[in-house]
Coordinates of C-alpha atoms and ligand atoms in Angstrom, one line a residue:
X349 CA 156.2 -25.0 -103.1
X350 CA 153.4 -24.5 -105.9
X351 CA 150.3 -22.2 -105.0
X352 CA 148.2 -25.8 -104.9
X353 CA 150.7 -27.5 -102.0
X354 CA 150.8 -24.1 -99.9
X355 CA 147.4 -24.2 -99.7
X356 CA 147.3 -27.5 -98.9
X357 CA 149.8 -27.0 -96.9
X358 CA 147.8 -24.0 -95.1
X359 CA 144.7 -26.0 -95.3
X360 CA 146.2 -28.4 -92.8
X361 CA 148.2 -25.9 -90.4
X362 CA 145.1 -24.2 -89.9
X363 CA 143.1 -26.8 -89.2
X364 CA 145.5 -28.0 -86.6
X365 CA 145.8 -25.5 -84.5
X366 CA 144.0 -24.2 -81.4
X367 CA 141.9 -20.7 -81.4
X368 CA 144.2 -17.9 -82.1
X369 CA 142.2 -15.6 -84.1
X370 CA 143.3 -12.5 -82.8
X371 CA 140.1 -11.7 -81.7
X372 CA 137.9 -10.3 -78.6
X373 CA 141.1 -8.8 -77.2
X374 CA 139.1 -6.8 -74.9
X375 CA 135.0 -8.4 -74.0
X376 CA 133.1 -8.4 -76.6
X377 CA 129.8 -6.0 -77.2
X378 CA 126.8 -6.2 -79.1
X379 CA 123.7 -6.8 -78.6
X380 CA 121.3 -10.1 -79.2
X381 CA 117.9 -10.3 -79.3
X382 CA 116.9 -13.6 -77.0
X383 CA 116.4 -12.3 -73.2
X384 CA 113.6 -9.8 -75.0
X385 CA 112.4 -11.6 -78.1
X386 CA 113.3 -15.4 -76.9
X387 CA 111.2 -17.9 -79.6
X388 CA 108.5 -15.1 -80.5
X389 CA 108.0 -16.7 -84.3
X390 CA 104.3 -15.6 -84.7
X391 CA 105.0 -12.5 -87.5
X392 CA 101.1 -12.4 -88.1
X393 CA 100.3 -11.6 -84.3
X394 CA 103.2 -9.9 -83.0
X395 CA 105.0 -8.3 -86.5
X396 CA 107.1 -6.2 -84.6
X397 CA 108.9 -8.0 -82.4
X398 CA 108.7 -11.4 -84.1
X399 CA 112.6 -13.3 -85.0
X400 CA 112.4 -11.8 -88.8
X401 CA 115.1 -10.2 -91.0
X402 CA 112.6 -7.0 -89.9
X403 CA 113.6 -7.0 -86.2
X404 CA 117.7 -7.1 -87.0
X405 CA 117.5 -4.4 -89.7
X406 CA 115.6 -2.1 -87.3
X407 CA 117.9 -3.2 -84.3
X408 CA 121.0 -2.8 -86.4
X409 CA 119.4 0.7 -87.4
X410 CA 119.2 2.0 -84.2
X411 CA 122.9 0.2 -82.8
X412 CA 124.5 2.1 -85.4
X413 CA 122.6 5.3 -85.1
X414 CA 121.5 5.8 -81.6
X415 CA 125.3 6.2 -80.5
X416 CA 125.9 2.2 -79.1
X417 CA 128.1 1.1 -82.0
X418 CA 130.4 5.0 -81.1
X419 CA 130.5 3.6 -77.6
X420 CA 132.0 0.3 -78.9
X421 CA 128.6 -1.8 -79.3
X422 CA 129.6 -3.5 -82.7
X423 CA 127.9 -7.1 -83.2
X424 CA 124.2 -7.2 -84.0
X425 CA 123.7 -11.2 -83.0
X426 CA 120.5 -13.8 -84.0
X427 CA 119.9 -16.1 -81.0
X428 CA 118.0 -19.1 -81.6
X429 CA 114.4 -19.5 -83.7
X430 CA 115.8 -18.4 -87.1
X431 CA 116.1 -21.6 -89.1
X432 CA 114.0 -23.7 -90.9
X433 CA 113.6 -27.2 -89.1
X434 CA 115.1 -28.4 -92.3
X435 CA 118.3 -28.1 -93.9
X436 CA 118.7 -27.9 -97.7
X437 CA 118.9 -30.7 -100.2
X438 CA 122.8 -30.6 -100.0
X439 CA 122.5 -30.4 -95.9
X440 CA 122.7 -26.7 -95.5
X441 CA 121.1 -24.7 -92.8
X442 CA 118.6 -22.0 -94.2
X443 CA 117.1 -19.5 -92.4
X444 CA 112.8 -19.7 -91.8
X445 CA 111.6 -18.5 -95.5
X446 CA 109.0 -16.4 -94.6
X447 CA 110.5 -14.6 -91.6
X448 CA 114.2 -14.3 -93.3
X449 CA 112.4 -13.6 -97.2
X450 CA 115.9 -12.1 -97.9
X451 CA 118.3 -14.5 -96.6
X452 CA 121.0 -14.1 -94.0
X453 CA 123.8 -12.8 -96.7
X454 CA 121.4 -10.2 -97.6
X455 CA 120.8 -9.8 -93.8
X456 CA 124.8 -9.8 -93.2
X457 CA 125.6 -7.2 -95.8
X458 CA 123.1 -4.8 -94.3
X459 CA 124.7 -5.4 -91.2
X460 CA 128.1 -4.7 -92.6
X461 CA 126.9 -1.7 -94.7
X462 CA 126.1 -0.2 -91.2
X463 CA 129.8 -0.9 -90.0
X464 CA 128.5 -3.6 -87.7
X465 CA 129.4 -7.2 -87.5
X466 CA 127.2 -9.8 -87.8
X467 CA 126.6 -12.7 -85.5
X468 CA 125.0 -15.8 -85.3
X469 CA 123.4 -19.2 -82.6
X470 CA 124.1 -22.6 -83.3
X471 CA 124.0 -25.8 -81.5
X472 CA 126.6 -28.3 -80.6
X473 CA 123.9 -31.3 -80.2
X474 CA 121.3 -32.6 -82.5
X475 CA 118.8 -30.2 -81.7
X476 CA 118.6 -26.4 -81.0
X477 CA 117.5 -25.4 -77.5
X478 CA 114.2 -24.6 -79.0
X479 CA 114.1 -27.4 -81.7
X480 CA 115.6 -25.9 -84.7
X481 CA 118.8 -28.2 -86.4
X482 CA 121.5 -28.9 -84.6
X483 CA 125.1 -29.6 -85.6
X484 CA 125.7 -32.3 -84.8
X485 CA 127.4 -34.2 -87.9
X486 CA 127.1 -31.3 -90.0
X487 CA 130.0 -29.2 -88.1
X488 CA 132.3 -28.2 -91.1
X489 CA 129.7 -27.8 -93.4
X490 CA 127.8 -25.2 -91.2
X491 CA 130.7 -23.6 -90.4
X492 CA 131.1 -23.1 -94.2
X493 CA 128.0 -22.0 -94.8
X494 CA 128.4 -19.5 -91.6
X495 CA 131.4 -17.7 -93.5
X496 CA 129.3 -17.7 -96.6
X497 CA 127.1 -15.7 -94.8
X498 CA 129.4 -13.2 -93.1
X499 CA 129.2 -14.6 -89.8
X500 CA 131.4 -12.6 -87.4
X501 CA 130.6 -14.3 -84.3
X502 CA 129.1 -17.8 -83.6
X503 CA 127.5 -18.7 -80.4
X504 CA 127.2 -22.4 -80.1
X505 CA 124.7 -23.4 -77.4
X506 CA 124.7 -27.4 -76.3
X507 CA 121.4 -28.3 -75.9
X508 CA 120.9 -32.3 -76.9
X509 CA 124.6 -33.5 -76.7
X510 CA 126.1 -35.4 -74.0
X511 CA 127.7 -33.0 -71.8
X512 CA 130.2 -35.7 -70.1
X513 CA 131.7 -35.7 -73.7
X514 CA 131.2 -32.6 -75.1
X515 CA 134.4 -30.8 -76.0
X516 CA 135.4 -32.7 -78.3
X517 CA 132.5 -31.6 -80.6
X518 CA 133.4 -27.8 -79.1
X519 CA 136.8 -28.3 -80.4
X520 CA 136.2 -29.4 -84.0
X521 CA 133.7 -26.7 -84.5
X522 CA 137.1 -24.0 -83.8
X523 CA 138.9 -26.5 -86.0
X524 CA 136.4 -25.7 -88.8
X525 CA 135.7 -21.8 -87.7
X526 CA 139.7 -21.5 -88.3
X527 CA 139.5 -23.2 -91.5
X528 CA 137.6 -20.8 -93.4
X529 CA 139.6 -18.1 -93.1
X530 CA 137.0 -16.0 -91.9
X531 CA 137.7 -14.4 -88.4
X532 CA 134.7 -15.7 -86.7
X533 CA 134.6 -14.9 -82.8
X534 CA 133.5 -18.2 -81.4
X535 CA 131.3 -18.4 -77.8
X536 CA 131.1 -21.7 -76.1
X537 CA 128.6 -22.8 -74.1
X538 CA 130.0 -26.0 -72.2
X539 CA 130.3 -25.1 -69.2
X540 CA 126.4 -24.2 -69.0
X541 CA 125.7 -27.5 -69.3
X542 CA 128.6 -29.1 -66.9
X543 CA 128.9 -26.9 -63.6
X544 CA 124.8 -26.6 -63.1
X545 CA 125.4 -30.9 -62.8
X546 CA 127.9 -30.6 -60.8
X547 CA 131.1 -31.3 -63.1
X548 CA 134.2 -28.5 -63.0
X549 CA 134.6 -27.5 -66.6
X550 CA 138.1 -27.2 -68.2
X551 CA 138.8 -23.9 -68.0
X552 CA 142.4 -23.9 -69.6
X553 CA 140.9 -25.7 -72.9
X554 CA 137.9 -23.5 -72.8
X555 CA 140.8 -20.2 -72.6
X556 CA 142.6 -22.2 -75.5
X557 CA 139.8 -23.2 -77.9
X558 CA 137.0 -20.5 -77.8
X559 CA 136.7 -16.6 -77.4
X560 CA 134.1 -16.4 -74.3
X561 CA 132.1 -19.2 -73.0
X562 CA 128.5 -18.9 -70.8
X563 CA 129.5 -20.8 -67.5
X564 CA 126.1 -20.8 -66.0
X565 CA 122.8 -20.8 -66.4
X566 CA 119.8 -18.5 -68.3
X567 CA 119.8 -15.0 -67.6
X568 CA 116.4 -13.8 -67.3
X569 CA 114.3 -10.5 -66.5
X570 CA 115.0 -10.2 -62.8
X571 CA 117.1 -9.1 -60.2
X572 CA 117.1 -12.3 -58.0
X573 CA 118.5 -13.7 -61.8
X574 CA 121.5 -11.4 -61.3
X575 CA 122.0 -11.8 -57.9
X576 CA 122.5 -15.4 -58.3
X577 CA 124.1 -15.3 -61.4
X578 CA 127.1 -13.0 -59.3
X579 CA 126.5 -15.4 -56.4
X580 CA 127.4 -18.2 -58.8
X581 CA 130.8 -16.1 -60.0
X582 CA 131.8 -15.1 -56.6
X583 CA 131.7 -19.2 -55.5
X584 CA 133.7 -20.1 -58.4
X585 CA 136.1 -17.4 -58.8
X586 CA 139.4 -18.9 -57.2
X587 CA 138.6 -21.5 -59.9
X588 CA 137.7 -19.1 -63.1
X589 CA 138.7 -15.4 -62.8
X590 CA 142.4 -16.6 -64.3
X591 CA 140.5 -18.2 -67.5
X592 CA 139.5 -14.2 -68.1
X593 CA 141.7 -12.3 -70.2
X594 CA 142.4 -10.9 -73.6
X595 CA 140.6 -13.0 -76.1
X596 CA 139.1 -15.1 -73.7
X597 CA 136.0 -14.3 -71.5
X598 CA 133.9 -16.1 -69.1
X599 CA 130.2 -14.6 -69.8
X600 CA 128.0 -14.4 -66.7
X601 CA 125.2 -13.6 -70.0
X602 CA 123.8 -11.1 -71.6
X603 CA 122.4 -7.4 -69.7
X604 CA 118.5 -7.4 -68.7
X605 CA 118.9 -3.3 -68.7
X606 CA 115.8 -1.3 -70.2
X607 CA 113.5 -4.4 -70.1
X608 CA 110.9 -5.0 -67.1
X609 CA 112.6 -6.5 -64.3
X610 CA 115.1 -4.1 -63.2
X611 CA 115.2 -1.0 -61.2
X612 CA 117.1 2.0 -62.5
X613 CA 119.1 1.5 -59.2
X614 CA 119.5 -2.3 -59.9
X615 CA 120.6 -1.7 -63.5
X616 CA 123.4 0.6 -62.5
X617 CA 124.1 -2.6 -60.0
X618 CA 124.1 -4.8 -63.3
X619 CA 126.5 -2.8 -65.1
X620 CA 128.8 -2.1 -62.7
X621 CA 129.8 -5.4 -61.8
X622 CA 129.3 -6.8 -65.6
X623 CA 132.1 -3.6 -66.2
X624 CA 133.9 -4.9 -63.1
X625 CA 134.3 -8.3 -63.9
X626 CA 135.2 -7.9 -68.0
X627 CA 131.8 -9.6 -68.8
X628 CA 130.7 -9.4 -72.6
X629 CA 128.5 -6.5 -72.8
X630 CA 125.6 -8.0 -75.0
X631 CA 122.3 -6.3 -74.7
X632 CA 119.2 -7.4 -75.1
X633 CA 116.7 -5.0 -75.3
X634 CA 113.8 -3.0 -77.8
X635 CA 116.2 -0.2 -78.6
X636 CA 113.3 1.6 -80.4
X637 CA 111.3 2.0 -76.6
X638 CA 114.4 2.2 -74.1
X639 CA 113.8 4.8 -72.0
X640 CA 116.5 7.4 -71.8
X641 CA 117.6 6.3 -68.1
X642 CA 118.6 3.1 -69.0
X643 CA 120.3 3.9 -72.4
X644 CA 122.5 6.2 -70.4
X645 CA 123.6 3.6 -67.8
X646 CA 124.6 1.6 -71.2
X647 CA 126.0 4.1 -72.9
X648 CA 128.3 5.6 -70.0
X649 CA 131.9 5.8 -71.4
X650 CA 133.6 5.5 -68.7
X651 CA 132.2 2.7 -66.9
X652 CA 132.6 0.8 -70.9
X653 CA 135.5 1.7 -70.4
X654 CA 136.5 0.0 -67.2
X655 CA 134.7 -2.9 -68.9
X656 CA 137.4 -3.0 -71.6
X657 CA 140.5 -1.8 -69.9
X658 CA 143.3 -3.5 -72.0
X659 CA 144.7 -5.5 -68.9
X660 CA 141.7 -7.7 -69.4
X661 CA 142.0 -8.8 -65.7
X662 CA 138.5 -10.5 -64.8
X663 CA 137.6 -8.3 -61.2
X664 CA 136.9 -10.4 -57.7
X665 CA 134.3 -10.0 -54.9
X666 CA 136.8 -9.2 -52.2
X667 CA 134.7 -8.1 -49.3
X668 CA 131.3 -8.1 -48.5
X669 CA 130.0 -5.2 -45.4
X670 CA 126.6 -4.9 -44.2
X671 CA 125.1 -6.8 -47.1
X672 CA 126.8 -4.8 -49.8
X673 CA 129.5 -6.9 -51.9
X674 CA 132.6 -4.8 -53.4
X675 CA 134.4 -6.0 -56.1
X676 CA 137.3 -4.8 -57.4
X677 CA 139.4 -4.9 -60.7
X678 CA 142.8 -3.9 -61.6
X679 CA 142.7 -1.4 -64.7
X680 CA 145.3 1.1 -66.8
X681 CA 146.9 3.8 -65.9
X682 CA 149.6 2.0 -63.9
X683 CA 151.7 4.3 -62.2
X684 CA 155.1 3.1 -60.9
X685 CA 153.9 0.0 -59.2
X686 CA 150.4 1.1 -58.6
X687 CA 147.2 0.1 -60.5
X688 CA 144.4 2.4 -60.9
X689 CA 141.1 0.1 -59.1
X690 CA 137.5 -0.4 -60.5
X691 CA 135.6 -0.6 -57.3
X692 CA 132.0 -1.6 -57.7
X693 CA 129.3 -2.1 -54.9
X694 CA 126.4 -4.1 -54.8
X695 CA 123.7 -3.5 -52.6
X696 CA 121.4 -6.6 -50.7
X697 CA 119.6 -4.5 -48.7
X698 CA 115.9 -3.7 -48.6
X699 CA 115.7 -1.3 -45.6
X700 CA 114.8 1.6 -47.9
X701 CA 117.7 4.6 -47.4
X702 CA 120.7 4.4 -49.1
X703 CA 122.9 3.1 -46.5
X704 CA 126.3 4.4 -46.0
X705 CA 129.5 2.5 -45.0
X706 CA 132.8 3.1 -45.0
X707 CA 136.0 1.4 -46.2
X708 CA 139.9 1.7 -46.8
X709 CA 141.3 0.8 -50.0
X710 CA 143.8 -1.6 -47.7
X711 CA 140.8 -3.0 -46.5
X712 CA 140.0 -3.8 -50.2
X713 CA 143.3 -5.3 -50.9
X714 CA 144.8 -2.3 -52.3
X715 CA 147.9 -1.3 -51.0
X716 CA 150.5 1.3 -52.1
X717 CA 152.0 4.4 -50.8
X718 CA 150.3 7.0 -53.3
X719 CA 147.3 8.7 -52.7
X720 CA 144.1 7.9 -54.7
X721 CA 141.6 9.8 -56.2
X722 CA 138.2 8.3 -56.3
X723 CA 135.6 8.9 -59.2
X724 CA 132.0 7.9 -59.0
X725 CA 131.2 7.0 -62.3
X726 CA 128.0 6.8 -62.8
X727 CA 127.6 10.1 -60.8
X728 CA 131.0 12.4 -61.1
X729 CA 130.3 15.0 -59.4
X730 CA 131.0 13.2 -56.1
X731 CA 134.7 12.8 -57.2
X732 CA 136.8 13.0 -53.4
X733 CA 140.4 12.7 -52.8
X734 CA 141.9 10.3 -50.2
X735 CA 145.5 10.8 -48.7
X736 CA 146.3 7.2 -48.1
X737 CA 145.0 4.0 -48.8
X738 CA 144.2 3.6 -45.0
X739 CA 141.9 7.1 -44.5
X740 CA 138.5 6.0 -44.5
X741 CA 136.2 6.4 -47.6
X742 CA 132.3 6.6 -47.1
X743 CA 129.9 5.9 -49.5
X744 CA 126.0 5.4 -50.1
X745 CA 124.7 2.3 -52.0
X746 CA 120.7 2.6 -52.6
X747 CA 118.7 -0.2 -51.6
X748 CA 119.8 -3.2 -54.3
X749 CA 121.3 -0.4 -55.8
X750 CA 124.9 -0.4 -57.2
X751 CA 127.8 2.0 -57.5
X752 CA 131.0 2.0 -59.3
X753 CA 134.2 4.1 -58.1
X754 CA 137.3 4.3 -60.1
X755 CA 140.2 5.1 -58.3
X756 CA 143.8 6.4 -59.9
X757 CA 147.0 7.0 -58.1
X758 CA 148.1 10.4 -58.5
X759 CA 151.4 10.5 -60.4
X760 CA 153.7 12.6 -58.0
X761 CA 156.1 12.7 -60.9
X762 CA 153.8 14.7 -63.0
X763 CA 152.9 17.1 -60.3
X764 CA 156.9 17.3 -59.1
X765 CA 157.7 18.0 -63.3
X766 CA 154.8 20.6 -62.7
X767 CA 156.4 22.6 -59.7
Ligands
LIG1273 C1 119.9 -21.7 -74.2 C2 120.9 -20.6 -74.0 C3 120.2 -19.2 -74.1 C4 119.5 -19.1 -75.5 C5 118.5 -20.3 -75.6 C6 117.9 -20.4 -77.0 O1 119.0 -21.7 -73.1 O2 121.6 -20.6 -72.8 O3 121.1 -18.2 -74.0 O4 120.4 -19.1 -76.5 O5 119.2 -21.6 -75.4 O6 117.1 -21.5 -77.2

């Protein structure tokens, strides 16, 4: 075969096949800028905080230097509200001239120079969610231009498209991703616009064709927003939870932590049970005024790292006690037969003390003959070691606060090697 019909012959293999890019083995992290900046455009009234080149360079300053990209933060994202509401002479997106002077390559290689990646909104339908182009009929050419750019990761919203019909549009856009030979992390958004109308997406095609897809609706600044975000997941997850897995996420949204609507207590809630169920970890905050509080609750290694266990495994709400909802998730190390457990609580209560309640791990669905040790993560000093997975374990939960435990067999064989 001649270097013309292998890449012909490439050409068409890859743009045959379903999404297998390799990518988002574990949830992906980054942060984006729409739950805090949304459609601000107005660079002559708000400079600082208007969707410019400006507000990524600083942002990707500050992921790269403030320790989030060393705790595994690595994609700096534009949401919607950076094109121009017209496309080139040859049908090319462009970005808004005067708030993008440089253009998004320019934008991208800063990025990259920082050892981020680069990521990018589009939409399925004719029309943005806030009125910029759509892609509708313009698919392979925007995902061309996307690689020109340095895209890393595409989130493709579906605002204005028929939702009864849209995967097929959803599909052809991977198609396209794949053909440019440019590993492109690709979030769907399908689902968003089926379940809230009462459709069941298809979660086996989603798993097959894109890298994480939003299942529900908006995120915003509040903790009744969370709370019925999880209330949403906990309905649904017989249904979803198996979708979940390496290089395939289902994305309960972005994190509200360090903005205005959350408690310190109720952020620690947030990311316990974002860690817990494998959710992306995109942030979406000013990370020139976060207080130190909530950067720490961000930046806390090990609950990332329950987040992006290698197993993958999506966690469950398995029990809910005197308004506090547990959910658990099975994580590495794996000893014999036994799983080490994330265990994260979520507090309902408004009564003002932190309550305390008690549980067994059995209780939790956790059975094995080994004894545990539990770690509080998010404060370690209250580590406490259980015989059996039937001894009663208390805890405290703040009022809508959360906490997250992990808790790891001991490895008799270890100890017996030791003696
Ligand atoms: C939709 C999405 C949001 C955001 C906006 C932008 O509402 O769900 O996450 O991207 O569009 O307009």
């Amino acid at each position: 075969m001649n270097s013309g019909h292998l890449a012909f012959f490439l050409s068409i293999f890859a743009t045959t096949q379903a999404l297998d890019n390799g990518l988002a083995l574990t949830p992906p992290m980054g942060w984006m800028h729409w739950q805090r900046f949304r459609c601000l455009i107005d660079c002559d009234i708000y400079p600082d905080e208007c969707v410019s080149e400006n507000l990524f360079r600083v942002m990707a300053d500050h992921l790269a230097s403030d320790g989030y990209l060393e705790a595994g933060y690595e994609y700096i994202m534009i949401d919607d509200c950076w094109a121009s509401k017209e496309r080139t002479s040859e049908g090319k997106l462009q970005p808004d001239p005067i708030r993008f002077p440089s253009g998004l390559k320019n934008l991208s290689d800063y990025v990259h120079g920082k050892g981020l990646k680069f990521g990018i909104y589009g939409d399925y339908g004719t029309l943005t969610c806030g009125g910029y182009p759509g892609s509708k009929d313009y698919l392979e050419i925007d995902a061309n231009t996307f690689a020109e750019w340095g895209v890393d990761y595409l989130k493709l919203d579906g605002c204005y498209s028929d939702y009864h019909t849209i995967e097929g549009g959803y599909i052809k856009m991977g198609k396209y991703l794949n053909a440019t030979g440019r590993p492109i992390v690709y979030s769907c958004s399908w689902p968003a616009y089926q379940e809230p109308e009462g459709l069941k997406s298809n979660y086996s095609l989603l798993s097959e064709v894109c890298n994480l897809w939003r299942n529900w609706d908006d995120i915003e600044d509040s903790w009744y927003n969370v709370t019925e975000i999880l209330q949403w997941f906990a309905d649904n997850q017989d249904r979803i939870s198996q979708f979940s897995g390496p290089g395939h996420w289902n994305d309960p949204d972005m994190l509200i932590i360090g903005n205005y609507g959350l408690s310190f207590e109720q952020s620690k809630a947030q990311m316990a049970i974002w860690a817990v169920m494998a959710a992306p970890l995109i942030m979406s905050v000013d990370l020139r005024t976060i207080d130190q509080k909530a950067k720490d609750i961000l930046l806390n290694k090990d609950v990332i790292a329950v987040n992006q266990d290698p197993l993958g495994i999506m966690g469950r709400l398995v029990l809910t006690k005197e308004r506090i909802d547990i959910w658990t998730k099975p994580v590495l190390p794996k000893i014999d037969d036994s799983y080490s457990y994330a265990i994260g609580f979520l507090s309902h209560r408004v009564d003002g003390y932190p309550r305390r309640i008690n549980f067994t791990l059995s209780e939790l669905g956790i059975n094995s003959s080994k004894q545990y040790t539990l770690k509080d993560l998010f404060e370690p000093e209250n580590e406490q070691k259980i015989v059996t997975t039937k001894k009663l374990v208390f805890i405290r939960v703040k009022p809508t606060g959360g906490v997250l435990l992990l808790a790891t067999p001991e490895d008799n064989s270890i100890k017996n090697q030791k003696r």
